[in-house]
Amino acid sequence: MQRIFGIFILIFITAGFSHAGDIEFTASAPASVAVGERFRITYQVNSRPSDFSAPSFAGFRTLSGPSQSSSTSVQIINNQTTRVESFSYTYELEATAEGQFTIPPARVNIDGQNYQSNSVTITVTAATATPPPAPDRQQEALQTEASARDLFIRASASNTNPFQGEQVIVTYEIFTRVSVSQYSVDKLPSYRGFWSENLTAPGQPQTRTQVVDGETYRVAEIRRVALFPQRSGELTIEPLEVEAVVNLPGQRRRQSLFDEFFGGSPFDQRSVRQIIKSNTLRLNVKPLPVQNRPAAFTGMVGTDFEISAHITNKELNPNDATNLRVTISGKGNMRMLEKPDFNFPANLEVFDPNVADNIRNTTSGVSGSRTFEYLMIPRTGGEFVIPPFQFVYFDPSRQQYITRNTPEFTLQVSGDPSQPGTAAGTARQEDIRQLTTDIRFIRTHPINLIPKGTVFYGSRLFYILTALPFMLFSFFLVYWRNHIKLQSNQQLLRNKRAEKIARKRLKKARTFMDKKSENDFYDEIFKALWGYLSDKLSIPVSILNKDTVSGAFKSQKVPQELSKSFLDTLNETEFARFAPGEKEDKMTEIYQKALQTIITIEKDLRSKKNGK
Amino acid sequence: MKHLILLIFLFAFFDAHTTQPHTLIEQANEAYSRSEYSFAAELYQQVIEQGWESADLYYNLGNAYFKINRLGKAILNYERALRLRPNDEDIQYNLHVARNRIVDRIEKRPLLFYEKWWRNAYMMQSATGWGITGIVFLTLFLLLTSFFLFSRTRGIKKISFYTALLFLIFTALSLIFAQKQYNRLTADDQAIILSPRVAAKSSPTVQSPDLFLMHEGTKVQIRNTLGEWVEIRLPDGNVGWIKKETLEVI
């Protein structure tokens, strides 16, 4: 039962979750490209992935990538916070062969869950532009490519002995003595062990002349990269490959009419495609000094870092929103800058910061600022103190750790600190998290010890206590029976003797009548009537009156007339004493009536008894 | 009546002589609070060896054993404590925690809903508790029966008849539950494995092949005893022979 219920809950919860946080992970690329064409494939995901693994781009050449970008937006409508995040990974690929290629899905890991993107199918058509030069037109005697002395690329680093995380600017320059009509970067180094940022300014590079070993070269900068070593030790930067189209001076050769007609030049200028590689660079990366390293250091290396912070509104009502804007600027790997870890007070609800970048990649390196905007909502009234945040970075030029602080902020929120805000119902509630399981503590109150093996149930005491109520019950039963029996015996006796006693009393009354003793006569008649009733109906004389009598008659089912005549007799007896007229006649009449009534009632009751 | 008085006297007599076990328990509790768990366990054990028992005592002893990672002993004492007080939440919780730490996970057959209800009903109280409840209900039943017998008013007669009937049913149930708990309490066929690793053998000889492995803390049912060997049965139905010293009866 419980288990089924549990499953239901689980279904509801998971349904709720999947609805709340749908992960979308898509790959997008053009559906068809030509051989030799460059294109981008972009993987986009709407949550921060902890791990991204690209598929193999079989059939394509990877020119660069992955380049990452992210965007976040927070919307607050009616206290409902919606966060939209987007992360993308872009590769630049070149199609190398004709056919249809399917790029398998890429994988990301978000909160421990693995997600797959869709796979992409790309049709590569035959090349349409710049067909490769026909080999038969070339003559074997001719120079097929420019020599390394005529054309080479030199890679140079601004600092070959940097600290870990320090910015190193690597410049690639092409030195040429021959005419190069065009060139393009064919393959970027993977920069393993570095974080890289491209610094190349858009547009045509500036050229200059430089004399190397007595030869005059034309020099153009083709690429400039900022590298941030991610680990210490010797790191190697692989060569850069450039595809250049070199115009080589050709020999004058016999021209056909056909050629002349189509505008062939008499000076045979031959264009040769050529791949040139730069030299390999080696950097010896020094680790950051352990000495004097502040605890708050998170790994930022650079120069001229500044931190500024301000709060838009410091006096507000509970459940009002305010912003804390923190800007960190400097020269260094700004894109690796982590969010400031403020020690926010409890009861101040703080959302993840909105990150805005103003990062410039100039020829002198990466610099700029990153702004974190925290949305804060106090849930109660009172004073909220946001302690200073320490930003620590390592300055390689000064070879020391430098700390920058934000000021301490105090928020004044109206209302009682103990009272939750009026709209506290909207406050986020969290389940109590179980950190670990341990047994509960021992019992320290005095322990009631019992001798081992004593069990109350089944013990002698138990049986005694069980028998006790039975005994009491049977005692009571026996006692009550006897009592009732005794009582009924007495009643029976009195019942039997009722008539006799009545007759005796009447007899006595008669003697009084003869003596003309009026009062005694009536007394005796009264006693005879009442006594008879008391005995016969088992009603004590003390509670006997006309009402109880008529009630008792009713319950004994004595006919109405009988009970009426009895009561009449009683009434008459009462009145006769004081009534005027012949006293002796009256007495005789009452006597007769009383006798008659008792006889008839006796008869009636007896017949009922026998009838039973 | 005479027995009752005798019993009260008996309790009074014990009370006069229980100062020592109580001081032992106090010392043990202090040792436990100072995290001297093995010393605490030793002191609690001494009280038990003096012939005393109590759900709380077994519970504390179980806790001490748990803290020194003797899960088999801990589970054994929690089980003993639960027998004396089956509805104690702390004991149930700690037993649950201890069971989750042992190596063997043995799935119990899930109970059907009515079995669960029945079990929940009789596990509400110990044998003693049900015994007292039964006596109370019996007394009430007899009281109402006398009302029924001697009352002259129809209404009282009717009400007392039905309530008496109800109390009779309650009495019967209480006594059935008491008997059930008593059987559980006095059952000596439940045991806990105390050795870290025991191989159950197919017959009570050292040479016979090992059937399955059990670890400390696993609860088994004893089916048979032969010399120093016992035949045990696991809740999942596996049966094998192990040596007596590797387990202890609850």
PDB file of C-alpha atoms in Angstrom, chain A residues 1-3 434 436-458 460-462 464-471 473 476-477 480-481 484 487, chain B residues 3-4 7 14 21-22 29 32-33 44 48 51-54 56-60 63 66-67 78 85 88-90 93-94 101 127-128 131-132 135 138-139 142 149-150 178-179 182 185:
ATOM      1  CA  MET A   1       0.000   0.000   0.000  1.00  0.00           C
ATOM      2  CA  GLN A   2       2.687   2.380   1.112  1.00  0.00           C
ATOM      3  CA  ARG A   3       4.866   1.370  -1.745  1.00  0.00           C
ATOM      4  CA  GLN A 434      19.859  14.717   6.035  1.00  0.00           C
ATOM      5  CA  THR A 436      24.406  11.761   7.777  1.00  0.00           C
ATOM      6  CA  THR A 437      22.685   9.016   9.710  1.00  0.00           C
ATOM      7  CA  ASP A 438      23.644   8.106  13.203  1.00  0.00           C
ATOM      8  CA  ILE A 439      21.933   6.309  16.026  1.00  0.00           C
ATOM      9  CA  ARG A 440      20.007   8.267  18.598  1.00  0.00           C
ATOM     10  CA  PHE A 441      21.401   8.995  22.025  1.00  0.00           C
ATOM     11  CA  ILE A 442      21.088   6.698  25.014  1.00  0.00           C
ATOM     12  CA  ARG A 443      18.359   6.965  27.632  1.00  0.00           C
ATOM     13  CA  THR A 444      19.705   8.900  30.585  1.00  0.00           C
ATOM     14  CA  HIS A 445      16.577   9.015  32.734  1.00  0.00           C
ATOM     15  CA  PRO A 446      16.449   6.509  35.596  1.00  0.00           C
ATOM     16  CA  ILE A 447      15.863   3.067  34.197  1.00  0.00           C
ATOM     17  CA  ASN A 448      13.179   0.893  35.686  1.00  0.00           C
ATOM     18  CA  LEU A 449      14.923  -2.425  36.064  1.00  0.00           C
ATOM     19  CA  ILE A 450      13.063  -5.688  36.340  1.00  0.00           C
ATOM     20  CA  PRO A 451      14.484  -9.107  37.188  1.00  0.00           C
ATOM     21  CA  LYS A 452      15.392 -10.962  34.031  1.00  0.00           C
ATOM     22  CA  GLY A 453      12.702 -13.191  32.637  1.00  0.00           C
ATOM     23  CA  THR A 454       9.842 -11.626  34.530  1.00  0.00           C
ATOM     24  CA  VAL A 455       6.881 -11.301  32.281  1.00  0.00           C
ATOM     25  CA  PHE A 456       3.669 -10.012  33.699  1.00  0.00           C
ATOM     26  CA  TYR A 457       1.571 -11.819  31.144  1.00  0.00           C
ATOM     27  CA  GLY A 458       1.329 -15.460  32.136  1.00  0.00           C
ATOM     28  CA  ARG A 460       0.739 -15.763  38.745  1.00  0.00           C
ATOM     29  CA  LEU A 461      -0.135 -12.140  39.403  1.00  0.00           C
ATOM     30  CA  PHE A 462      -1.650 -11.909  35.961  1.00  0.00           C
ATOM     31  CA  ILE A 464      -4.890 -13.525  39.983  1.00  0.00           C
ATOM     32  CA  LEU A 465      -5.729 -10.158  38.515  1.00  0.00           C
ATOM     33  CA  THR A 466      -7.717 -11.850  35.767  1.00  0.00           C
ATOM     34  CA  ALA A 467      -9.637 -13.970  38.246  1.00  0.00           C
ATOM     35  CA  LEU A 468     -10.284 -11.025  40.554  1.00  0.00           C
ATOM     36  CA  PRO A 469     -13.002  -9.328  38.514  1.00  0.00           C
ATOM     37  CA  PHE A 470     -14.703 -12.673  38.014  1.00  0.00           C
ATOM     38  CA  MET A 471     -14.695 -13.305  41.724  1.00  0.00           C
ATOM     39  CA  PHE A 473     -18.643 -10.327  39.867  1.00  0.00           C
ATOM     40  CA  PHE A 476     -21.969  -9.496  43.706  1.00  0.00           C
ATOM     41  CA  LEU A 477     -24.210 -11.803  41.717  1.00  0.00           C
ATOM     42  CA  TRP A 480     -27.838  -9.545  44.765  1.00  0.00           C
ATOM     43  CA  ARG A 481     -29.752 -12.771  44.111  1.00  0.00           C
ATOM     44  CA  ILE A 484     -33.866  -9.992  45.741  1.00  0.00           C
ATOM     45  CA  GLN A 487     -37.318  -9.068  49.344  1.00  0.00           C
TER      46      GLN A 487
ATOM     47  CA  HIS B   3       0.104 -12.915  46.282  1.00  0.00           C
ATOM     48  CA  LEU B   4      -0.316  -9.284  45.398  1.00  0.00           C
ATOM     49  CA  LEU B   7       4.683  -9.217  45.132  1.00  0.00           C
ATOM     50  CA  PHE B  14      14.401  -5.366  45.234  1.00  0.00           C
ATOM     51  CA  PRO B  21      22.917  -1.603  39.394  1.00  0.00           C
ATOM     52  CA  HIS B  22      21.605   1.949  39.241  1.00  0.00           C
ATOM     53  CA  ASN B  29      25.838   6.674  30.928  1.00  0.00           C
ATOM     54  CA  TYR B  32      29.010   6.895  27.080  1.00  0.00           C
ATOM     55  CA  SER B  33      28.749  10.664  27.207  1.00  0.00           C
ATOM     56  CA  TYR B  44      25.809  -2.117  31.064  1.00  0.00           C
ATOM     57  CA  ILE B  48      22.535  -7.492  32.820  1.00  0.00           C
ATOM     58  CA  GLY B  51      20.083 -10.570  36.449  1.00  0.00           C
ATOM     59  CA  TRP B  52      18.387  -7.335  35.514  1.00  0.00           C
ATOM     60  CA  GLU B  53      16.852  -6.278  32.298  1.00  0.00           C
ATOM     61  CA  SER B  54      14.971  -3.367  30.801  1.00  0.00           C
ATOM     62  CA  ASP B  56      16.222   1.062  28.040  1.00  0.00           C
ATOM     63  CA  LEU B  57      19.168  -0.906  29.367  1.00  0.00           C
ATOM     64  CA  TYR B  58      19.365  -3.070  26.244  1.00  0.00           C
ATOM     65  CA  TYR B  59      18.922   0.033  24.132  1.00  0.00           C
ATOM     66  CA  ASN B  60      21.833   1.837  25.801  1.00  0.00           C
ATOM     67  CA  ASN B  63      24.133   2.053  21.335  1.00  0.00           C
ATOM     68  CA  PHE B  66      27.126   0.352  17.797  1.00  0.00           C
ATOM     69  CA  LYS B  67      29.635   3.079  18.585  1.00  0.00           C
ATOM     70  CA  TYR B  78      18.233  -3.626  20.039  1.00  0.00           C
ATOM     71  CA  ARG B  85       8.989  -2.544  24.276  1.00  0.00           C
ATOM     72  CA  ASP B  88       9.546   2.323  21.000  1.00  0.00           C
ATOM     73  CA  GLU B  89      10.446   4.643  18.162  1.00  0.00           C
ATOM     74  CA  ASP B  90      14.074   5.249  19.188  1.00  0.00           C
ATOM     75  CA  TYR B  93      15.182   3.783  14.502  1.00  0.00           C
ATOM     76  CA  ASN B  94      18.552   2.694  15.864  1.00  0.00           C
ATOM     77  CA  ARG B 101      25.308  -0.799   8.101  1.00  0.00           C
ATOM     78  CA  ALA B 127       2.918  -8.692  26.349  1.00  0.00           C
ATOM     79  CA  THR B 128       2.683  -6.935  29.713  1.00  0.00           C
ATOM     80  CA  GLY B 131      -2.085  -8.231  29.607  1.00  0.00           C
ATOM     81  CA  ILE B 132      -3.000  -5.146  31.625  1.00  0.00           C
ATOM     82  CA  ILE B 135      -7.654  -7.166  32.491  1.00  0.00           C
ATOM     83  CA  LEU B 138     -12.422  -7.723  31.301  1.00  0.00           C
ATOM     84  CA  THR B 139     -13.324  -5.678  34.371  1.00  0.00           C
ATOM     85  CA  LEU B 142     -18.133  -7.659  33.849  1.00  0.00           C
ATOM     86  CA  LEU B 149     -28.480  -8.011  34.560  1.00  0.00           C
ATOM     87  CA  PHE B 150     -29.801  -5.791  37.306  1.00  0.00           C
ATOM     88  CA  ALA B 178      -0.714 -10.594  24.717  1.00  0.00           C
ATOM     89  CA  GLN B 179      -0.238 -14.271  23.915  1.00  0.00           C
ATOM     90  CA  TYR B 182       4.485 -13.461  24.877  1.00  0.00           C
ATOM     91  CA  LEU B 185       9.226 -12.620  23.847  1.00  0.00           C
TER      92      LEU B 185
END
